[in-house]
Coordinates of C-alpha atoms in Angstrom, one line a residue:
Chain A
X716 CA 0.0 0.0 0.0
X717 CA 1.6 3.4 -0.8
X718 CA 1.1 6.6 0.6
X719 CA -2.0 8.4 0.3
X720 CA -4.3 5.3 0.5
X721 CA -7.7 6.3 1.5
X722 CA -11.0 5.2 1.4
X723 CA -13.9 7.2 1.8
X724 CA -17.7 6.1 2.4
X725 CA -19.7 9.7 1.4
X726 CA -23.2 9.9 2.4
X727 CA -25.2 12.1 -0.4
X728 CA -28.2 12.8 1.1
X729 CA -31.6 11.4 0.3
X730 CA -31.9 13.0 -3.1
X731 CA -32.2 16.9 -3.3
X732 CA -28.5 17.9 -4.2
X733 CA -28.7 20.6 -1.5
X734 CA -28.6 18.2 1.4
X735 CA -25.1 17.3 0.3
X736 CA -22.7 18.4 3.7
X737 CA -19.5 20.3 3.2
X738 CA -17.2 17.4 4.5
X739 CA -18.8 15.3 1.4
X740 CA -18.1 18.6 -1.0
X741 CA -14.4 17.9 0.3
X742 CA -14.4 14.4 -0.1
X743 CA -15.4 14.8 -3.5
X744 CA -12.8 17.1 -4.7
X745 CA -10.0 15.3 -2.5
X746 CA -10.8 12.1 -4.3
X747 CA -8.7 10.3 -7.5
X748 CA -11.3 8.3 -7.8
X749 CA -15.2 7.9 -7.3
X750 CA -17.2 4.7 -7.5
X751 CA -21.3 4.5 -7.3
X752 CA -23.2 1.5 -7.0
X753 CA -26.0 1.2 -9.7
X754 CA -28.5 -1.8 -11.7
X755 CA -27.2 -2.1 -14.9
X756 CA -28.9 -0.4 -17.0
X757 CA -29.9 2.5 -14.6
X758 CA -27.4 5.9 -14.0
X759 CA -26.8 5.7 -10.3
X760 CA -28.6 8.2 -8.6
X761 CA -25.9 9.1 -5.7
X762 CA -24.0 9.9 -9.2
X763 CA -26.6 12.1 -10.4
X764 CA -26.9 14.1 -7.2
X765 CA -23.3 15.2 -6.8
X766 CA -22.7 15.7 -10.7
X767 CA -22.4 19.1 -10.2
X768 CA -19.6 18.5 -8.1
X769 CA -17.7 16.5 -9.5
X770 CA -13.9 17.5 -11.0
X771 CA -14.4 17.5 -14.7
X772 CA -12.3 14.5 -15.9
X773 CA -12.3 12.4 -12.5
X774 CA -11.9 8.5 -12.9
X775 CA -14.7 6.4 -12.3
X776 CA -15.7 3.3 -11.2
X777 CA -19.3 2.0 -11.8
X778 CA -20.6 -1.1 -9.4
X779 CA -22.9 -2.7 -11.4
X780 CA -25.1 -5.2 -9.5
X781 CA -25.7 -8.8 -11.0
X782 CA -29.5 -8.8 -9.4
X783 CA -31.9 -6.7 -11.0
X784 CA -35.0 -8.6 -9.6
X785 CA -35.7 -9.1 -6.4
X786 CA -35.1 -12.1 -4.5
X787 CA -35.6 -13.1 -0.9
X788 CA -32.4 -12.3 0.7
X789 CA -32.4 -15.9 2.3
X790 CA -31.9 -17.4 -0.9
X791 CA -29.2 -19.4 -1.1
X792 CA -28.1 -18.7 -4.8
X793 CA -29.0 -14.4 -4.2
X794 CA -26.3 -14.3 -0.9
X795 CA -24.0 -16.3 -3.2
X796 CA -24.2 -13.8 -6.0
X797 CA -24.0 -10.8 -4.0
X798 CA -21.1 -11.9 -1.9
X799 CA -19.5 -12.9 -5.0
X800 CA -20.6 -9.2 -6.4
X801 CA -19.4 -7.5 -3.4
X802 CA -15.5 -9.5 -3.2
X803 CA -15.2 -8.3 -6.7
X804 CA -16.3 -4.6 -6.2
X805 CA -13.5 -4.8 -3.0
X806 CA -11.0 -5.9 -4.7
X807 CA -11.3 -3.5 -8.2
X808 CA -11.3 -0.7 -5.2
X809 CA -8.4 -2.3 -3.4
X810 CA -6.6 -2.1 -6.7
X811 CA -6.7 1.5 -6.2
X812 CA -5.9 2.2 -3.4
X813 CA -2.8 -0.5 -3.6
X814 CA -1.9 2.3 -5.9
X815 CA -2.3 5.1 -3.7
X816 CA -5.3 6.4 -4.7
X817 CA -8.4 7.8 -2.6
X818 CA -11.7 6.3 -3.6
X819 CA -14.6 8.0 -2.7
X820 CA -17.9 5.4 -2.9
X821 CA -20.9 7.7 -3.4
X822 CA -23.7 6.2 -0.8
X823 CA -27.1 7.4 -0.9
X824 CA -28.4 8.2 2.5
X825 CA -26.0 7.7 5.1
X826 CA -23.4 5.3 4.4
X827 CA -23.6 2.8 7.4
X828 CA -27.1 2.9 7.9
X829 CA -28.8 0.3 5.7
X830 CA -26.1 1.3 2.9
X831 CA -24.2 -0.8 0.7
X832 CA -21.0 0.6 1.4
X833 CA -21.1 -1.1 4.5
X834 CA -20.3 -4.5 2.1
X835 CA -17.1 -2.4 1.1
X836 CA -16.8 -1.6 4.6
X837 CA -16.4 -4.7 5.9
X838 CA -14.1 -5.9 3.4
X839 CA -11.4 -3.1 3.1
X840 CA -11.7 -0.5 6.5
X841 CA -9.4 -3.5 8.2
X842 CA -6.8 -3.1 5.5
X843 CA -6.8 0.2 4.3
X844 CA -7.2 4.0 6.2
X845 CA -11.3 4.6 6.0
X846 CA -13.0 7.8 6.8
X847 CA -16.9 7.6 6.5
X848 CA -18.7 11.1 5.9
X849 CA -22.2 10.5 7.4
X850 CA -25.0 11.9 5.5
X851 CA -28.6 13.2 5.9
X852 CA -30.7 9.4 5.8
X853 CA -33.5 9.1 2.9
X854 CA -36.0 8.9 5.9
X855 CA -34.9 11.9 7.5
X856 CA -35.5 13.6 3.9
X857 CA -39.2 12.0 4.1
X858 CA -40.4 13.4 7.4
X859 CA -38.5 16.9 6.6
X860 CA -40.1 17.3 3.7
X861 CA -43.7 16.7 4.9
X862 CA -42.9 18.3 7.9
X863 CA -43.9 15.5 10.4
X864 CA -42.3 15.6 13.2
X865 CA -41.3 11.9 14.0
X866 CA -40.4 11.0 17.5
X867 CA -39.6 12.7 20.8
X868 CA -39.0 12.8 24.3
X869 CA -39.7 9.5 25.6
X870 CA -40.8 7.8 22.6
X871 CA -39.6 4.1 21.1
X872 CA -38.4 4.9 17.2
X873 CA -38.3 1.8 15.4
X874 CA -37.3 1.2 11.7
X875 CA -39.0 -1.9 10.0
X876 CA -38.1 -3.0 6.3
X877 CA -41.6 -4.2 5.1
X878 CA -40.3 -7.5 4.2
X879 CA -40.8 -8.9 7.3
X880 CA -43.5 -11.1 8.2
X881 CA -47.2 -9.8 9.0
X882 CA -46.9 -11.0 12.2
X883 CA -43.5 -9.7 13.1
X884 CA -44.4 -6.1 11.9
X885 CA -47.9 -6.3 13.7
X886 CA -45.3 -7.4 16.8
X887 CA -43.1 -4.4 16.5
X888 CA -45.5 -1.6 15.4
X889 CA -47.5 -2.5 18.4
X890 CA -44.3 -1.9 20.7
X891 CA -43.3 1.2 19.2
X892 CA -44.3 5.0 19.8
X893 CA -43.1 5.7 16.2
X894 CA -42.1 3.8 13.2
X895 CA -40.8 3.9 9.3
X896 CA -41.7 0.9 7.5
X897 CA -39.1 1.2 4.3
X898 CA -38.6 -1.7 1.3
X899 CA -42.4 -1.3 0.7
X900 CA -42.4 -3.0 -3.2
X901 CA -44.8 -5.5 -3.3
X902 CA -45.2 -5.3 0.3
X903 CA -47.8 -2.5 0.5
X904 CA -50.8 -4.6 1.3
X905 CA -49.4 -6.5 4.3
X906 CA -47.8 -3.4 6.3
X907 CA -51.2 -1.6 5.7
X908 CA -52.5 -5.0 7.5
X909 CA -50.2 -5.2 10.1
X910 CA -51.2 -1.2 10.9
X911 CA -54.6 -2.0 11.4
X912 CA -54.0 -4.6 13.6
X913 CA -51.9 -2.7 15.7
X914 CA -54.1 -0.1 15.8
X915 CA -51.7 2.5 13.7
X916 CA -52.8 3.0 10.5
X917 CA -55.0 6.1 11.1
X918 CA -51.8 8.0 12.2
X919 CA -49.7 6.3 9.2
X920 CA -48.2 8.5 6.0
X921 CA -47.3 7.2 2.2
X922 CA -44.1 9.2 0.8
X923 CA -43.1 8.4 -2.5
X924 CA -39.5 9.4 -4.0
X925 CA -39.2 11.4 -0.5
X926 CA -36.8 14.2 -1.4
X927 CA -37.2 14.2 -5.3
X928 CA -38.6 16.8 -7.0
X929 CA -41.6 14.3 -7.9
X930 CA -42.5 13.3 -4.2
X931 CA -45.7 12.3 -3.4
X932 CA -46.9 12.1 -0.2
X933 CA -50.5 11.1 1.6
X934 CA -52.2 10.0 4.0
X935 CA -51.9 5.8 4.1
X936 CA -55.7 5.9 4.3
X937 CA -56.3 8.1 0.9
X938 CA -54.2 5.7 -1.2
X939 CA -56.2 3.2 -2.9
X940 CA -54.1 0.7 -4.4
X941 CA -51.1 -1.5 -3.4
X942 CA -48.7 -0.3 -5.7
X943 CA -45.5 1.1 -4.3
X944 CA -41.7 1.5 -5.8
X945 CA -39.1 -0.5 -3.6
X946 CA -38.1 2.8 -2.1
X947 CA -41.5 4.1 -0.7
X948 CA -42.2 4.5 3.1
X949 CA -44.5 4.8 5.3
X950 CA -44.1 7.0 8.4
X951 CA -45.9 6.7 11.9
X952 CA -45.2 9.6 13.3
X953 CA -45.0 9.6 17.2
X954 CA -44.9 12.3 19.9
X955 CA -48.5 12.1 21.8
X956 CA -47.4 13.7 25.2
X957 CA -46.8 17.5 24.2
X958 CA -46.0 20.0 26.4
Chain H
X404 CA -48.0 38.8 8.2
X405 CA -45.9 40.3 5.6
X406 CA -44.4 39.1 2.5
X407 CA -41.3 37.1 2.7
X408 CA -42.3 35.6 6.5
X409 CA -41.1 32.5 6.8
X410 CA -40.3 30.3 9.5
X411 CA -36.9 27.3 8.6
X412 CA -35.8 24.4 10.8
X413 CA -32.4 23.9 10.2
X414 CA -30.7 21.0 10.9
X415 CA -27.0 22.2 11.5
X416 CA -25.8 18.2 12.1
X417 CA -24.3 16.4 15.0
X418 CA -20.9 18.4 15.9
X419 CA -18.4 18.8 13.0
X420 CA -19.3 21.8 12.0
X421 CA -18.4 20.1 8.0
X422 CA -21.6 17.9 8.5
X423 CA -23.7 21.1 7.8
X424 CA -25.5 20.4 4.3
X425 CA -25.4 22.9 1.6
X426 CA -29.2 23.5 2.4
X427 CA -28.7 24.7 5.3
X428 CA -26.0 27.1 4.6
X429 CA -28.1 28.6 2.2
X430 CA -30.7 29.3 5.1
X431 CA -28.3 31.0 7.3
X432 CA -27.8 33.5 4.3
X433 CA -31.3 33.7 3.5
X434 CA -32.6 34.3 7.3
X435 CA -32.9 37.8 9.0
X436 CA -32.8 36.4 12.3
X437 CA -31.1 33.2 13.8
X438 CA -33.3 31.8 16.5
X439 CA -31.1 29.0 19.0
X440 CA -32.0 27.1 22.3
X441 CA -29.5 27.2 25.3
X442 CA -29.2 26.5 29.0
X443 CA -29.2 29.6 30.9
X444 CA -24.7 30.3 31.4
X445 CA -24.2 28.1 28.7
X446 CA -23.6 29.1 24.6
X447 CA -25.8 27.4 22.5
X448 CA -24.2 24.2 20.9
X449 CA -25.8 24.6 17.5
X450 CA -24.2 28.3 17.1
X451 CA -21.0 27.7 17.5
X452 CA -21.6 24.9 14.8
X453 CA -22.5 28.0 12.1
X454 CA -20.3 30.8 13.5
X455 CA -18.4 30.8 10.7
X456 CA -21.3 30.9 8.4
X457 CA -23.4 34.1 9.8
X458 CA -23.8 37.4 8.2
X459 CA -21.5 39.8 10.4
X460 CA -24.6 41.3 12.6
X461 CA -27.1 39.3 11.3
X462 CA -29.9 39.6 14.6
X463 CA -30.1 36.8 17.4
X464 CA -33.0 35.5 19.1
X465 CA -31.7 33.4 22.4
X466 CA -33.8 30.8 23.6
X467 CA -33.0 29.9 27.1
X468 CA -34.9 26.6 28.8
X469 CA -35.8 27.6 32.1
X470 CA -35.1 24.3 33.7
X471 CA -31.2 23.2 33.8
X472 CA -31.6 20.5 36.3
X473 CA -33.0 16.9 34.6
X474 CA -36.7 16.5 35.9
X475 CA -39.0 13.7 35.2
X476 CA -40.6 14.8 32.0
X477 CA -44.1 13.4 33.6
X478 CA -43.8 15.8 36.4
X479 CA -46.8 18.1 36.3
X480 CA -44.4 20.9 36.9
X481 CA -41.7 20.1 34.3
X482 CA -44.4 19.4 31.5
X483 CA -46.2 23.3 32.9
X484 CA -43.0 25.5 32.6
X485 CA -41.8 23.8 29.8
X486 CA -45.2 24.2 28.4
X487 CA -44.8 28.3 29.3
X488 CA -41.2 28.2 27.9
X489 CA -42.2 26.8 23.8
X490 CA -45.4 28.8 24.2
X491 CA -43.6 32.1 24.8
X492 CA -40.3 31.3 22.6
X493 CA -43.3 30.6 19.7
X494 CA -44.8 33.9 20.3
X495 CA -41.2 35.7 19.9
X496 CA -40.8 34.2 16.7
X497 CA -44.0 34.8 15.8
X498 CA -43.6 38.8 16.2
X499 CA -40.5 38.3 13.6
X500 CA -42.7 36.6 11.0
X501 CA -45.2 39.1 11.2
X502 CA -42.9 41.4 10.4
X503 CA -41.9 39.9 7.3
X504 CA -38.5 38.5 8.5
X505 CA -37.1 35.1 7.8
X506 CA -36.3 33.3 11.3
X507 CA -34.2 30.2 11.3
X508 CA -34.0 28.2 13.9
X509 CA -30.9 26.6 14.3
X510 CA -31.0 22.7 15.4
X511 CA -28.5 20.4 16.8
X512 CA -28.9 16.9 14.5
X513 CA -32.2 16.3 12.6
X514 CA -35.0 18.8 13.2
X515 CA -37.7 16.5 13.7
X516 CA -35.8 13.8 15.5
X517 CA -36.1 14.3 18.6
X518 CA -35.3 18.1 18.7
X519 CA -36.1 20.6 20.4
X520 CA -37.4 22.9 17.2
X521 CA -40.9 20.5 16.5
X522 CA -42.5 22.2 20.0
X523 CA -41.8 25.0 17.6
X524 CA -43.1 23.7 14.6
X525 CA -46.0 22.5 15.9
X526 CA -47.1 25.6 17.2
X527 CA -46.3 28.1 14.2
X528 CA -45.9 25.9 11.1
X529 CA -50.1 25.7 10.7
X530 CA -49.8 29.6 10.7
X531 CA -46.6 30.4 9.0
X532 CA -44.9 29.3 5.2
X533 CA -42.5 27.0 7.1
X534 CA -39.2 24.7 5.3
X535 CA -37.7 22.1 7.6
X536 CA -33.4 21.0 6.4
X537 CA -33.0 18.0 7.0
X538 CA -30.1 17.3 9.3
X539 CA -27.1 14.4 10.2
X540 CA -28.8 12.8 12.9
X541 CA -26.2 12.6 16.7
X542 CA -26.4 9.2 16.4
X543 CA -25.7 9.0 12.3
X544 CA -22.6 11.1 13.7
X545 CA -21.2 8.6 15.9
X546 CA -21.8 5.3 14.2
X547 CA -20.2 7.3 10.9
X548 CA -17.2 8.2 13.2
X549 CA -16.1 5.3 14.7
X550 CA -16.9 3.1 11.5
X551 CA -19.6 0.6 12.8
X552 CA -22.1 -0.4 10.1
X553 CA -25.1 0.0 12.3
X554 CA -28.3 -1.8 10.4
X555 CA -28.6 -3.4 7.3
X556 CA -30.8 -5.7 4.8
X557 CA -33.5 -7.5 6.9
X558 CA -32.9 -5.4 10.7
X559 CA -35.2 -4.1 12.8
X560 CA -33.1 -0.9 14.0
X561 CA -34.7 0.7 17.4
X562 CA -34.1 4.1 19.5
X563 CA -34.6 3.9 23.0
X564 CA -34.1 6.7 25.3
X565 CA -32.3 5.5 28.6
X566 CA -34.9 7.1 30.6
X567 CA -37.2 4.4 30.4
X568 CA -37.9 1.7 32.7
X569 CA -35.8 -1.6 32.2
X570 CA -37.9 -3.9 31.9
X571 CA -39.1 -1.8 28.6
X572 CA -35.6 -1.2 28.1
X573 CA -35.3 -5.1 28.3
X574 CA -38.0 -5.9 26.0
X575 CA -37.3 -3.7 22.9
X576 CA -34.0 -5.1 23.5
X577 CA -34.5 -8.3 23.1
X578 CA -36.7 -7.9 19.9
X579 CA -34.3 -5.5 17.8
X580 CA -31.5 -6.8 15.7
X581 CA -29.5 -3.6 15.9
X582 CA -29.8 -0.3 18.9
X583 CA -29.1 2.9 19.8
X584 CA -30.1 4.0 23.6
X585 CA -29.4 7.7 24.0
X586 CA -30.0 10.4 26.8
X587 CA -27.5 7.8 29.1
X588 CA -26.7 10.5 32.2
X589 CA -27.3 9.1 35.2
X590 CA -29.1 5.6 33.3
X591 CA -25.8 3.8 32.4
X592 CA -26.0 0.9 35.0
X593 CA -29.9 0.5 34.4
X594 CA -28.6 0.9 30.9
X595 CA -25.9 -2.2 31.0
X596 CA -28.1 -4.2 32.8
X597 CA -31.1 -4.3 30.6
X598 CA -28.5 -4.7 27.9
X599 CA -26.9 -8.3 29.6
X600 CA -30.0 -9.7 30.0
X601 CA -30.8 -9.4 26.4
X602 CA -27.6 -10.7 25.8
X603 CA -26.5 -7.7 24.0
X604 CA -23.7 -6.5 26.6
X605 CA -20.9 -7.8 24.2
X606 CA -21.7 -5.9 21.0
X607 CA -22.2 -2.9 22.7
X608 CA -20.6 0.5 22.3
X609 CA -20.4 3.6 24.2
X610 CA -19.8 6.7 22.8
X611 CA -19.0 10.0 24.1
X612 CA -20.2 13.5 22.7
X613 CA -19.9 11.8 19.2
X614 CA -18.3 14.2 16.6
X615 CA -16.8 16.6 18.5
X616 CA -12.8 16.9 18.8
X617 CA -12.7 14.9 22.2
X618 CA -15.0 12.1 21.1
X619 CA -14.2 9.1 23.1
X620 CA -15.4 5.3 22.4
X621 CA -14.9 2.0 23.9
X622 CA -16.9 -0.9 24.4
X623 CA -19.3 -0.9 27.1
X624 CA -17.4 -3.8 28.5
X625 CA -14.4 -1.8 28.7
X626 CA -15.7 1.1 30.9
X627 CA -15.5 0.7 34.2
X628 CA -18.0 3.6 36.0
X629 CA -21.4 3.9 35.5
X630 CA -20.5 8.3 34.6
X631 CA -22.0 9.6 31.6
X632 CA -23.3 12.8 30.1
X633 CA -27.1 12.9 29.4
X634 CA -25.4 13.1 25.5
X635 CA -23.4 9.9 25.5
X636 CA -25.0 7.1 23.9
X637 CA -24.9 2.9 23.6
X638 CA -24.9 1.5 20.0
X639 CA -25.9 -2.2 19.2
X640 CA -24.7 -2.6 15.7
X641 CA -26.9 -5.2 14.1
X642 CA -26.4 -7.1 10.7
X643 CA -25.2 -10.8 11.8
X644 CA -26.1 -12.2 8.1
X645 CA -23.6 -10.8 5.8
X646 CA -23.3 -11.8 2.4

């Protein structure tokens, strides 16, 4: 490893280019390299957000993943592919950093919250000298944006990816004071089942491409269907006891 | 009210004064008045964040709690003056708006996170054009810093704040994959013990005033007293199924 090795994990915010952070502005212009996760076939949005920012001329390295559908994350031959996906994507930016390069991976969100940096992470902050920018999380951009003030004081937050069984979110939502249910897909019809049950979905919000300038946002009660993009939430906000 | 009122929470992030997004410095040039909560004798956190970044005599609006001792928030007297304090810090903010004047409200982490700014928003964003930034979350700060992927793929990720009974403590424990338990002070031991019992004790990580230049982490293991600030917090980092 030479000199100058570094790896940086830079949270870009959940969307609007604006809620980039200054340290992320640094990282960006400090890098010799920048790699983004994306589906093949799609630009990566984290790309897209910081575009403007970008040296003109910087290498690149695209992370292309092998899965475009989706498939339960037990299954035995997705973990194999992705593991196999995520050695490869450590060692093209090992290569780099052999060479004493610094690699900035774009992250949408905040990089070690439900992020997949964190597979980079795991695999090269042991080796190599890792500095993670934290970013604004694409929830935080949801309940900002509507204006929905979340959870405070005493109350239990908890963060539930709607893949879950019914029974295990009906479990937790009835424990919790406040919730985001995230991963909605094709998942829409059981959360809004497992908020009835629990006795939640009165209080429950849809947000659509949070932060985007196409968001779309309504009550959970007002939308009539069942179709959601992967990336769709739905927010209980908490905070009953106000002084 | 005037033209041009308008009321924005603004996030200013967990400590580095980098973290601030680029959203937020555009609200600190935008705003006629800076509005920031303190503790009577002590500066205000989140404007020392922005120093740098205010207009030379740009007007201040100092909001001091009136209670610097921890109370139980149940206590009828706590909930009445606190009650008297956001009532009368609205109104002040208020007489800016309808004026015409911008106010921003400067806010430690994620506005609607557990901050101080929604008893503000809830009582003046029904009357007033209002903009919430979105903000790093404290937490987001600390996991970022000391490199600990904190949730991924299938976890449930859960908030508690220390000040709850253990057996709660215990119980939303035991059901969460991955943890955060903030507002420690004087809850550590309660803290560490709900934490053995649901055999978490050995993942856990305390960290001290996060992102500041005298951060300090260790595993809980590791520290021997039961001293903390009501800031410090415990992380459970979560995501035992990696690919």
């Amino acid at each position: 490893m030479k000199r100058g090795a570094k790896l940086i994990g830079v949270g870009v915010g959940p969307g609007d280019p604006e809620l980039l952070t200054l340290k992320a502005m640094r990282a960006l212009q400090e890098a010799d390299v920048i790699a983004h996760f994306a589906k093949a076939g799609n630009a990566s949005n984290a790309r897209a957000m910081v575009a403007s920012h970008l040296r003109p001329g910087i290498a690149e390295l695209e992370l292309l993943y092998p899965v475009t559908t989706e498939f339960p994350r037990e299954a035995p031959l997705y973990c194999g592919r992705m593991r196999d996906f995520f050695d490869a994507s450590a060692a093209a930016i090992a290569a780099r950093l052999d060479a004493g390069q610094t690699v900035a991976v774009l992250c949408e969100g905040d990089p070690l919250f439900y992020g997949s940096y964190m597979h980079l992470h795991v695999r090269l902050a042991p080796r190599y000298p890792t500095t993670v920018v934290a970013g604004v999380s694409g929830m935080s951009g949801c309940w900002s944006e509507i204006g929905a003030p979340i959870a405070q004081g005493n109350d239990v937050f908890t963060v539930l990816p709607a893949t879950l069984p019914q029974c295990e979110l009906e479990r937790h939502l009835a424990g919790a004071n406040s919730a985001v249910v995230m991963k909605l897909g094709r998942n829409l019809a059981k959360v809004r089942a497992a908020l009835e049950r629990a006795g939640l979905l009165d209080r429950a919000i849809y947000v659509e491409r949070g932060t985007m300038s196409d968001a779309k946002a309504m009550a959970l009660t007002a939308k009539k269907d069942e179709q959601a993009p992967y990336f769709a939430v739905v927010l209980v906000p908490g905070w009953e006891h106000r002084p």
